[in-house]
């Protein structure tokens, strides 16, 4: 935790990462020898065709899954060696997820959805309510706070999800195909929000297979057949 | 997340599928309902047996003949001929027996009783006047058997209200009417007040005749079927039992109490026996009802497992957002406990309605001990935890990544 404040330490540091799935005795290699660093404040897109292993990488970065080999340091902490509950705490405090399918709780208002991670963090109710309102305002949903998820459009739901991801001020915002289920006009609005967040200093890691979405990032990592094939700055 | 938030969250989840939630809780409603209903019914019947036995006379001791034994053959208890009028007289007269205030020798048989038009099979008891005070018999019309009736072998009878209505119909005047017992004509001289009740011995379906008449004229028997004794107080019952026991042993020339050819029951013995019989009956029925609770619990488990499967994605999301195992377990356990607690609540109401209706129909008093309500709540919460545990743990142990992928 103390390492967090050392400015020269990268936020994400993966080294020789590998992931092998075993199913019915058959081994499937999803990632092989992937290494990279992401510094605080970067906006990185991870690209690759389907089956390339980019989703596996995203699950490991999100502490949803553990690597078979290699190390993953998040804020200097080795995530590969933690218990289920410790991983839950990492996901809660350090990672803000934005999913392709939004993944809001059904029959639950936008405000309650944004409050949920803060509830798991143990914050008192009024504090949760105040910050949830603040973040919903920030993504432009001030007048939609009491709408349930099924009363919102795809773009609006994704903005709720972004507010939810921001609610505990995480080290990284991890977005998995954030515009995959959204009409293109609204997709631009979502990308504008990400860009604005990045300008405010948030670290954003975004998985996508769409080149024009990846264009919003300042650095693009290409994955193919479980290997890192290209890691280059994106000159806009 | 504090408890009230957890509660409202769970409540909201349960109200999504109201029909399913209701059906799941119904098993608990029926289970708790039948247990409460049966316990209440059992307690009610225990109370009614108790009050009925008490109405037969407090401080009552009954001496019955022991099993008749001839050589190795031993007959049924109560069928013997070892109690005599002399025994009864000795108890009344003996200076060693200081605790008995009234002695009632009795000869009781079931007999066919007829009038010109009707007939019935009823209990005929040969009695002496003391019977009235020992057994607290009240006379509605006429008078009870007198000493003069006994001395003169009078063919007179005092009848219970049930016999009256069986033989003559309701509302007729019994005094002076004639009935035939074992083909001998008797004149009715009195009718008793109804003691009510339809327990193991109906005190209204009964005919009293003088003991001497019963022994010599009707049945040709020189023995007694029982001697009822009224002790001076409740406190001396045990002492009275011992005094009478030793007197009879010496009269019957027996030295070993184990070989006694008579038995002495106190009212307390009968009360205890009746209580243990109804108690056993109640617990057996409650046991059967408890099985329906078990089935209800399995229903809850089934629904909760279904709910876990249905909400796999939601569970995955909650874990991705930082919910720990404990949090997920708590959430699902709260849901199942709310389900069973509500089921228990409605079950208690249902059980009370059932036992109220039954007590109206059967005349058994309505009793519901607060302890059984507390027990019912405890049991329903327990079932929620017990049968919710496995589904809740299954939810808590879902891998977030598998759960999120689940379609």
XYZ file of C-alpha atoms in Angstrom:
643
model
C 0.000 0.000 0.000
C 2.838 2.370 0.871
C 4.221 1.898 -2.610
C 1.128 3.589 -3.969
C 2.492 7.029 -3.262
C 5.834 6.426 -5.004
C 5.365 8.289 -8.248
C 7.965 6.364 -10.230
C 6.159 3.053 -9.630
C 3.857 2.036 -12.525
C 0.204 1.451 -11.658
C 0.136 -1.851 -13.534
C 3.152 -4.080 -14.003
C 2.720 -7.520 -15.623
C 5.680 -9.794 -16.192
C 5.787 -13.064 -18.201
C 2.082 -13.494 -17.684
C 0.625 -16.843 -18.822
C -2.802 -18.390 -18.547
C -3.648 -21.996 -19.350
C -7.190 -23.330 -19.034
C -7.659 -26.982 -18.272
C -10.956 -28.459 -19.273
C -11.662 -32.186 -19.309
C -7.926 -32.842 -19.434
C -7.410 -30.645 -22.484
C -5.137 -27.659 -21.998
C -5.920 -24.440 -23.806
C -3.298 -21.745 -23.789
C -4.925 -18.308 -23.554
C -1.904 -16.102 -22.765
C 1.832 -16.658 -23.190
C 4.622 -14.510 -21.826
C 2.865 -11.166 -21.745
C 4.769 -8.295 -20.126
C 4.028 -4.581 -19.998
C 3.704 -1.622 -17.653
C 1.003 1.003 -17.468
C 1.767 4.246 -15.668
C -0.595 6.400 -13.713
C -2.703 8.636 -15.926
C -2.296 6.609 -19.111
C -5.197 5.781 -21.469
C -4.404 2.379 -22.988
C -6.448 0.335 -25.455
C -5.890 -3.406 -25.658
C -6.833 -4.668 -29.118
C -7.063 -8.028 -30.733
C -9.408 -10.265 -32.695
C -11.800 -12.537 -30.793
C -10.008 -15.526 -29.292
C -6.767 -13.559 -29.062
C -6.738 -13.715 -25.232
C -7.604 -10.066 -24.644
C -10.621 -10.981 -22.493
C -8.453 -13.301 -20.399
C -5.968 -10.475 -19.959
C -8.739 -8.133 -18.933
C -10.024 -10.663 -16.333
C -6.548 -10.971 -14.840
C -6.043 -7.186 -14.800
C -9.464 -6.877 -13.136
C -8.528 -9.402 -10.397
C -11.419 -11.547 -11.554
C -9.077 -14.377 -12.471
C -5.549 -15.414 -11.499
C -2.650 -16.037 -13.914
C -1.179 -19.554 -14.249
C 2.340 -18.127 -14.327
C 4.017 -14.722 -14.162
C 3.340 -11.814 -11.866
C 0.780 -9.020 -11.820
C 1.571 -6.048 -9.612
C -1.191 -3.500 -9.070
C 0.106 -0.443 -7.232
C 3.107 -2.593 -6.305
C 0.932 -5.317 -4.760
C 1.213 -8.870 -6.118
C -2.367 -9.708 -7.033
C -1.562 -13.309 -8.020
C -1.125 -14.414 -4.425
C -4.311 -13.189 -2.774
C -7.299 -14.931 -1.213
C -10.793 -14.627 -2.674
C -11.820 -12.017 -0.125
C -8.619 -10.008 -0.608
C -9.259 -10.056 -4.353
C -12.805 -8.840 -3.691
C -11.330 -5.916 -1.779
C -8.918 -5.128 -4.645
C -11.815 -5.147 -7.126
C -13.822 -2.989 -4.793
C -11.198 -0.339 -4.003
C -8.734 -0.284 -6.898
C -10.655 -1.255 -10.010
C -13.641 0.391 -11.613
C -15.327 -1.952 -14.070
C -17.246 -0.853 -17.138
C -18.726 -3.869 -18.921
C -19.951 -4.328 -22.472
C -23.371 -5.460 -21.165
C -23.485 -2.548 -18.614
C -24.329 -5.060 -15.861
C -26.542 -2.818 -13.761
C -28.747 -4.453 -11.171
C -32.258 -4.852 -12.578
C -35.224 -3.121 -10.882
C -32.774 -0.875 -9.093
C -32.406 2.875 -9.542
C -29.366 4.516 -11.088
C -28.532 6.050 -7.712
C -28.676 2.676 -5.897
C -26.521 1.075 -8.588
C -23.815 3.685 -8.115
C -24.073 3.317 -4.330
C -23.506 -0.460 -4.423
C -19.661 -0.643 -4.473
C -19.523 1.977 -1.722
C -21.880 -0.200 0.338
C -19.484 -3.127 -0.058
C -16.680 -0.786 1.019
C -18.641 -0.104 4.192
C -19.281 3.613 3.731
C -22.180 5.118 5.683
C -25.391 5.602 3.752
C -25.492 9.380 3.478
C -21.897 9.506 2.289
C -22.732 6.916 -0.370
C -25.766 8.901 -1.432
C -23.834 12.164 -1.729
C -20.995 10.753 -3.802
C -23.358 8.739 -6.001
C -25.252 11.942 -6.772
C -22.005 13.762 -7.517
C -20.788 11.097 -9.965
C -24.154 10.772 -11.691
C -24.141 14.542 -12.177
C -20.661 14.261 -13.612
C -21.805 11.804 -16.319
C -24.810 14.002 -17.103
C -27.562 11.959 -15.455
C -28.618 14.448 -12.796
C -32.292 14.140 -13.757
C -32.269 10.341 -14.206
C -31.080 9.288 -10.747
C -34.333 7.650 -9.705
C -34.850 5.793 -12.964
C -34.423 2.037 -12.828
C -32.007 0.466 -15.289
C -34.711 -0.745 -17.661
C -36.021 2.818 -17.947
C -32.677 4.025 -19.337
C -31.212 3.816 -22.849
C -28.048 1.831 -23.536
C -25.885 4.951 -23.489
C -27.473 6.154 -20.261
C -26.985 2.753 -18.636
C -23.326 2.797 -19.593
C -22.970 6.269 -18.087
C -24.470 4.923 -14.845
C -21.895 2.114 -15.033
C -19.092 4.685 -15.444
C -20.366 6.633 -12.441
C -20.399 3.356 -10.523
C -16.821 2.591 -11.634
C -15.687 6.024 -10.416
C -17.469 5.880 -7.087
C -14.520 4.702 -4.957
C -11.848 6.615 -6.899
C -10.089 3.461 -8.200
C -6.481 3.143 -9.409
C -7.655 2.036 -12.845
C -10.858 2.106 -14.823
C -11.142 -1.164 -16.696
C -13.516 -1.003 -19.651
C -14.404 -4.137 -21.624
C -15.842 -3.196 -25.030
C -17.660 -0.255 -23.390
C -19.368 0.792 -26.623
C -20.106 -2.695 -27.964
C -23.807 -2.569 -27.144
C -24.412 1.106 -27.817
C -25.570 3.026 -30.898
C -22.664 4.930 -32.469
C -23.884 8.444 -31.603
C -24.087 7.534 -27.950
C -20.791 5.640 -28.221
C -19.084 8.961 -29.029
C -20.555 10.493 -25.850
C -19.177 7.575 -23.814
C -15.738 8.002 -25.365
C -15.877 11.741 -24.634
C -16.490 10.935 -20.978
C -13.525 8.551 -20.911
C -11.330 11.176 -22.547
C -12.431 13.771 -20.024
C -11.739 11.365 -17.136
C -8.295 10.664 -18.574
C -7.579 14.388 -18.761
C -8.526 14.627 -15.086
C -5.795 12.061 -14.345
C -7.653 8.736 -14.285
C -5.815 5.669 -15.574
C -7.971 3.917 -18.165
C -7.469 0.456 -19.684
C -9.951 -0.327 -22.433
C -10.420 -3.587 -24.323
C -11.861 -3.239 -27.810
C -11.723 -4.730 -31.257
C -12.958 -1.575 -32.990
C -10.070 0.520 -34.394
C -12.024 3.804 -34.309
C -12.786 3.314 -30.613
C -9.175 2.399 -29.894
C -8.207 5.679 -31.626
C -9.320 7.571 -28.504
C -6.522 5.968 -26.493
C -2.996 7.368 -26.343
C -1.369 3.939 -26.429
C -2.509 0.704 -28.104
C -1.432 -2.825 -27.125
C -2.122 -5.518 -29.727
C -2.677 -9.131 -28.644
C -2.777 -12.089 -31.041
C -2.850 -15.800 -30.186
C -2.186 -15.016 -26.537
C 0.972 -13.040 -27.250
C 1.696 -9.340 -27.127
C 2.504 -8.456 -30.740
C 2.628 -4.673 -30.674
C 2.755 -1.993 -27.980
C 2.919 1.505 -29.461
C 1.903 5.076 -28.728
C -1.058 6.276 -30.729
C -0.260 9.595 -32.394
C -3.591 11.329 -32.726
C -24.454 -2.631 4.413
C -26.467 -2.573 7.636
C -29.287 -4.923 8.574
C -32.233 -2.797 7.480
C -30.667 -2.262 4.053
C -30.000 -5.981 3.776
C -33.599 -6.630 4.786
C -35.124 -4.268 2.212
C -32.779 -5.519 -0.492
C -33.822 -9.100 0.215
C -37.456 -8.104 0.455
C -37.217 -6.469 -2.968
C -35.602 -9.557 -4.464
C -38.291 -11.791 -3.010
C -41.120 -9.605 -4.270
C -39.922 -9.876 -7.876
C -41.515 -13.285 -8.246
C -44.432 -13.114 -5.854
C -46.148 -16.337 -6.887
C -42.983 -18.375 -6.530
C -42.123 -16.767 -3.210
C -45.649 -17.403 -1.972
C -45.627 -21.045 -3.011
C -42.243 -21.579 -1.391
C -43.485 -20.045 1.860
C -46.726 -22.051 1.684
C -44.877 -25.219 2.680
C -43.741 -23.496 5.860
C -47.203 -21.994 6.436
C -48.803 -25.439 6.305
C -46.070 -27.067 8.386
C -46.070 -24.465 11.155
C -49.866 -24.216 10.942
C -50.385 -27.912 11.559
C -47.821 -28.068 14.353
C -49.391 -25.070 16.120
C -52.910 -26.407 15.534
C -52.060 -29.837 16.901
C -50.121 -28.577 19.899
C -52.992 -26.272 20.774
C -55.495 -29.102 20.335
C -53.368 -31.393 22.477
C -53.077 -28.820 25.239
C -56.807 -28.203 25.041
C -57.718 -31.859 25.341
C -55.262 -32.287 28.198
C -56.983 -29.439 29.991
C -60.419 -30.896 29.356
C -59.394 -34.369 30.569
C -57.921 -32.772 33.647
C -61.004 -30.772 34.517
C -63.198 -33.762 33.819
C -61.218 -36.017 36.121
C -61.246 -33.339 38.782
C -65.023 -33.111 38.470
C -65.272 -36.802 39.396
C -64.223 -35.864 42.893
C -61.027 -34.643 44.397
C -59.229 -36.667 47.072
C -60.508 -39.834 45.438
C -58.838 -43.225 45.878
C -60.113 -46.263 44.041
C -59.421 -49.820 45.129
C -59.811 -52.391 42.337
C -59.425 -56.111 42.595
C -56.141 -57.425 41.252
C -55.840 -59.950 38.487
C -57.525 -63.199 39.515
C -54.919 -65.898 39.679
C -55.584 -69.601 39.779
C -52.360 -71.488 39.675
C -50.202 -70.184 36.851
C -53.042 -68.544 34.987
C -53.378 -64.844 35.541
C -56.412 -62.922 34.303
C -56.958 -59.288 33.535
C -56.600 -56.625 36.228
C -60.007 -55.631 37.575
C -61.667 -58.902 36.723
C -61.116 -60.454 40.138
C -63.586 -61.221 42.849
C -61.275 -60.567 45.786
C -62.858 -57.363 47.083
C -65.768 -57.931 49.426
C -68.291 -55.894 51.345
C -66.331 -56.902 54.419
C -63.243 -55.130 53.030
C -65.227 -51.947 52.579
C -66.720 -52.192 56.047
C -63.282 -52.843 57.522
C -61.806 -49.752 55.884
C -64.634 -47.674 57.311
C -64.361 -49.182 60.761
C -60.631 -49.782 61.230
C -58.912 -47.572 63.816
C -55.686 -47.802 61.800
C -57.273 -46.026 58.852
C -57.450 -42.446 60.012
C -57.328 -40.567 56.747
C -60.490 -41.787 54.988
C -63.754 -39.972 55.543
C -66.110 -41.807 53.188
C -66.178 -45.323 51.783
C -68.217 -46.316 48.748
C -68.369 -50.011 47.842
C -69.468 -50.477 44.230
C -70.485 -53.245 41.861
C -70.486 -52.092 38.277
C -71.707 -54.005 35.209
C -72.895 -53.172 31.744
C -76.469 -54.315 31.265
C -79.292 -54.148 28.816
C -81.927 -51.783 30.135
C -85.391 -51.647 28.624
C -88.694 -49.831 28.913
C -91.794 -50.836 27.060
C -90.652 -49.179 23.853
C -86.906 -48.383 24.077
C -83.781 -50.132 25.230
C -80.174 -49.215 25.797
C -76.975 -50.799 26.969
C -75.539 -48.878 29.867
C -73.467 -48.935 33.015
C -75.406 -50.190 36.056
C -73.725 -49.546 39.409
C -74.774 -50.951 42.725
C -74.019 -48.263 45.317
C -74.515 -47.213 48.904
C -75.523 -43.652 49.924
C -71.894 -42.593 50.444
C -71.360 -42.870 46.713
C -73.053 -39.499 46.320
C -70.569 -37.594 48.470
C -67.497 -39.529 47.288
C -68.257 -38.941 43.601
C -69.937 -35.521 43.943
C -73.200 -36.634 42.381
C -75.871 -33.957 42.235
C -79.537 -34.801 42.017
C -81.746 -32.964 39.542
C -85.026 -34.561 40.548
C -86.144 -36.982 43.239
C -83.490 -38.384 45.558
C -80.398 -40.603 45.560
C -80.248 -44.234 46.798
C -80.883 -44.217 50.570
C -79.685 -46.524 53.336
C -83.238 -47.823 53.653
C -83.212 -48.808 49.972
C -79.975 -50.747 50.587
C -81.278 -52.408 53.735
C -84.549 -53.467 52.138
C -83.114 -54.596 48.790
C -85.433 -52.066 47.173
C -85.825 -52.225 43.391
C -85.272 -48.536 42.873
C -82.958 -46.751 40.424
C -81.401 -43.322 39.975
C -80.646 -42.577 36.324
C -78.246 -40.294 34.496
C -79.606 -37.720 32.028
C -78.158 -39.585 29.045
C -80.041 -42.778 29.967
C -83.186 -40.703 30.511
C -83.129 -39.238 27.062
C -82.186 -42.590 25.492
C -85.134 -44.367 27.123
C -87.830 -41.735 27.431
C -86.794 -38.907 25.171
C -85.869 -35.436 26.320
C -87.877 -33.443 28.843
C -90.020 -36.197 30.350
C -90.458 -36.562 34.099
C -88.542 -39.661 35.178
C -89.773 -40.066 38.720
C -92.054 -43.065 39.155
C -91.321 -44.472 35.712
C -90.490 -48.132 35.492
C -87.475 -49.709 33.736
C -86.235 -53.283 33.429
C -82.655 -54.171 34.245
C -81.734 -57.766 33.418
C -85.468 -58.455 33.169
C -86.214 -57.164 36.653
C -88.455 -54.203 37.126
C -87.086 -51.101 38.870
C -88.807 -47.853 39.777
C -86.953 -44.640 39.057
C -86.657 -42.478 42.176
C -84.180 -39.831 40.962
C -82.255 -38.275 38.115
C -78.729 -36.885 38.351
C -77.478 -33.540 37.100
C -75.444 -33.793 33.922
C -71.698 -33.854 34.525
C -71.095 -33.292 30.861
C -68.120 -34.547 28.983
C -67.782 -37.486 26.726
C -64.319 -38.567 27.813
C -63.251 -42.088 28.587
C -66.148 -42.574 30.983
C -69.447 -40.864 30.410
C -70.829 -39.855 33.808
C -74.271 -39.218 32.343
C -74.782 -42.634 30.773
C -75.218 -44.459 34.068
C -77.840 -46.083 36.343
C -77.504 -46.363 40.133
C -79.257 -49.115 42.107
C -78.826 -50.201 45.760
C -75.669 -52.298 46.172
C -77.545 -55.082 48.001
C -80.110 -55.326 45.214
C -77.393 -55.446 42.559
C -75.454 -58.152 44.388
C -78.271 -60.410 45.539
C -81.128 -59.886 43.146
C -79.736 -58.760 39.806
C -76.263 -60.215 39.348
C -75.963 -62.871 42.084
C -72.477 -61.719 43.045
C -71.039 -61.422 46.561
C -68.022 -59.340 45.665
C -67.321 -55.728 44.643
C -65.882 -54.360 41.403
C -64.337 -51.412 43.257
C -64.242 -49.479 46.483
C -64.071 -45.720 46.144
C -62.573 -43.851 49.080
C -62.643 -40.172 49.885
C -59.547 -39.033 51.738
C -59.783 -36.237 54.262
C -57.583 -33.949 52.194
C -55.309 -33.844 49.183
C -52.261 -33.863 51.458
C -52.972 -37.249 53.060
C -53.542 -39.156 49.797
C -50.278 -41.093 49.989
C -50.764 -41.867 53.660
C -54.329 -43.035 52.975
C -53.093 -45.236 50.140
C -50.610 -46.891 52.516
C -53.091 -47.333 55.378
C -55.699 -48.947 53.157
C -53.076 -51.055 51.414
C -51.732 -52.543 54.669
C -55.214 -53.154 56.028
C -56.279 -55.043 52.897
C -53.038 -57.023 52.752
C -53.554 -58.260 56.289
C -57.239 -58.964 55.671
C -56.328 -60.990 52.598
C -53.565 -62.757 54.568
C -50.796 -61.605 52.251
C -47.387 -60.634 53.539
C -45.707 -59.521 50.329
C -47.101 -56.323 48.744
C -45.950 -57.666 45.361
C -48.576 -60.396 45.636
C -51.438 -58.009 46.409
C -54.721 -59.106 44.863
C -55.967 -55.540 44.636
C -54.745 -52.226 43.308
C -55.168 -48.727 44.618
C -55.309 -45.803 42.192
C -55.369 -42.211 43.248
C -56.932 -39.452 41.236
C -53.410 -38.186 40.613
C -52.452 -41.549 39.070
C -55.363 -41.413 36.680
C -54.609 -37.772 35.912
C -51.005 -38.603 35.154
C -51.946 -41.553 32.977
C -54.470 -39.507 31.036
C -51.975 -36.661 30.685
C -49.280 -38.976 29.415
C -51.680 -40.590 26.941
C -52.823 -37.268 25.499
C -49.217 -36.044 25.647
C -47.986 -39.014 23.665
C -50.803 -38.574 21.192
C -50.013 -34.876 20.782
C -46.326 -35.457 20.280
C -46.997 -38.188 17.733
C -49.283 -35.919 15.719
C -46.833 -33.038 16.060
C -44.121 -35.370 14.815
C -46.147 -36.043 11.703
C -46.709 -32.316 11.276
C -42.982 -31.760 11.703
C -42.407 -33.943 8.668
C -44.457 -31.490 6.621
C -42.166 -28.760 7.985
C -39.184 -30.716 6.715
C -40.812 -30.992 3.304
C -41.492 -27.248 3.450
C -37.836 -26.631 4.236
C -36.758 -28.683 1.243
C -39.127 -26.553 -0.850
C -37.360 -23.433 0.413
C -33.982 -24.917 -0.462
C -35.212 -25.780 -3.931
C -36.476 -22.257 -4.563
C -33.290 -20.695 -3.213
C -31.140 -22.929 -5.428
C -33.263 -21.928 -8.399
C -32.877 -18.308 -7.445
C -29.080 -18.674 -7.176
C -28.931 -20.197 -10.662
C -31.189 -17.518 -12.080
C -29.187 -14.735 -10.514
C -25.746 -16.121 -11.363
C -24.891 -13.028 -13.400
C -26.056 -10.725 -10.653
C -23.938 -12.601 -8.107
C -20.945 -12.368 -10.446
C -21.477 -8.642 -10.812
C -21.758 -8.141 -7.063
C -18.513 -10.039 -6.569
C -16.829 -8.020 -9.324
C -17.883 -4.843 -7.523
C -16.305 -6.036 -4.302
C -18.848 -8.213 -2.468
C -17.066 -10.730 -0.268
C -18.240 -14.297 0.311
C -19.723 -13.334 3.646
C -21.758 -10.538 2.063
C -23.261 -12.848 -0.556
C -23.971 -15.552 2.050
C -25.678 -12.978 4.260
C -27.835 -11.742 1.419
C -29.153 -15.163 0.432
C -29.564 -16.324 4.034
C -31.551 -13.174 4.786
C -33.808 -13.967 1.856
C -34.501 -17.515 2.978
C -35.024 -16.471 6.601
C -37.465 -13.731 5.567
C -39.273 -16.365 3.533
C -39.546 -18.869 6.382
C -40.224 -16.229 9.034
C -43.136 -14.874 7.028
C -44.262 -18.454 6.452
C -44.072 -19.070 10.186
C -46.087 -15.936 10.918
C -48.909 -16.947 8.587
C -48.591 -20.528 9.841
C -49.198 -19.449 13.426
C -52.303 -17.550 12.353
C -53.465 -20.556 10.323
C -52.830 -22.916 13.235
C -54.801 -20.682 15.587
C -57.709 -20.586 13.159
C -57.610 -24.386 12.801
C -57.588 -24.997 16.537
C -60.282 -22.346 17.133
C -62.550 -24.079 14.611
C -61.770 -27.512 16.076
C -62.446 -26.313 19.589
C -65.805 -24.911 18.452
C -66.676 -28.233 16.806
C -65.423 -30.631 19.481
C -65.974 -28.577 22.622
C -62.315 -28.955 23.585
C -61.162 -25.665 25.151
C -58.924 -23.419 23.018
C -55.460 -23.183 24.555
C -52.361 -21.690 22.959
C -49.271 -21.411 25.103
C -46.998 -18.440 24.297
C -44.118 -20.930 24.437
C -45.423 -22.730 21.358
C -45.624 -19.438 19.435
C -42.036 -18.626 20.359
C -41.074 -22.177 19.428
C -42.801 -21.834 16.056
C -40.914 -18.623 15.271
C -37.665 -20.225 16.366
C -38.273 -23.280 14.236
C -39.163 -21.275 11.130
C -36.070 -19.094 11.428
C -34.034 -22.247 12.035
C -35.424 -23.842 8.897
C -34.567 -20.721 6.911
C -30.961 -20.861 8.088
C -30.667 -24.628 7.766
C -32.110 -24.940 4.282
C -30.827 -21.578 3.067
C -27.263 -22.404 4.050
C -26.383 -24.608 1.116
C -27.816 -22.323 -1.602
C -26.240 -19.259 0.030
C -22.846 -20.914 0.126
C -23.211 -22.056 -3.416
C -23.847 -18.441 -4.406
C -20.923 -17.183 -2.332
C -18.529 -19.678 -3.898
C -19.381 -18.790 -7.505
C -16.308 -17.560 -9.346
C -16.990 -13.985 -10.444
C -15.632 -14.633 -13.928
C -17.779 -17.737 -14.506
C -20.774 -15.937 -13.059
C -20.291 -12.884 -15.296
C -19.997 -15.044 -18.411
C -23.186 -16.957 -17.533
C -26.030 -16.297 -19.948
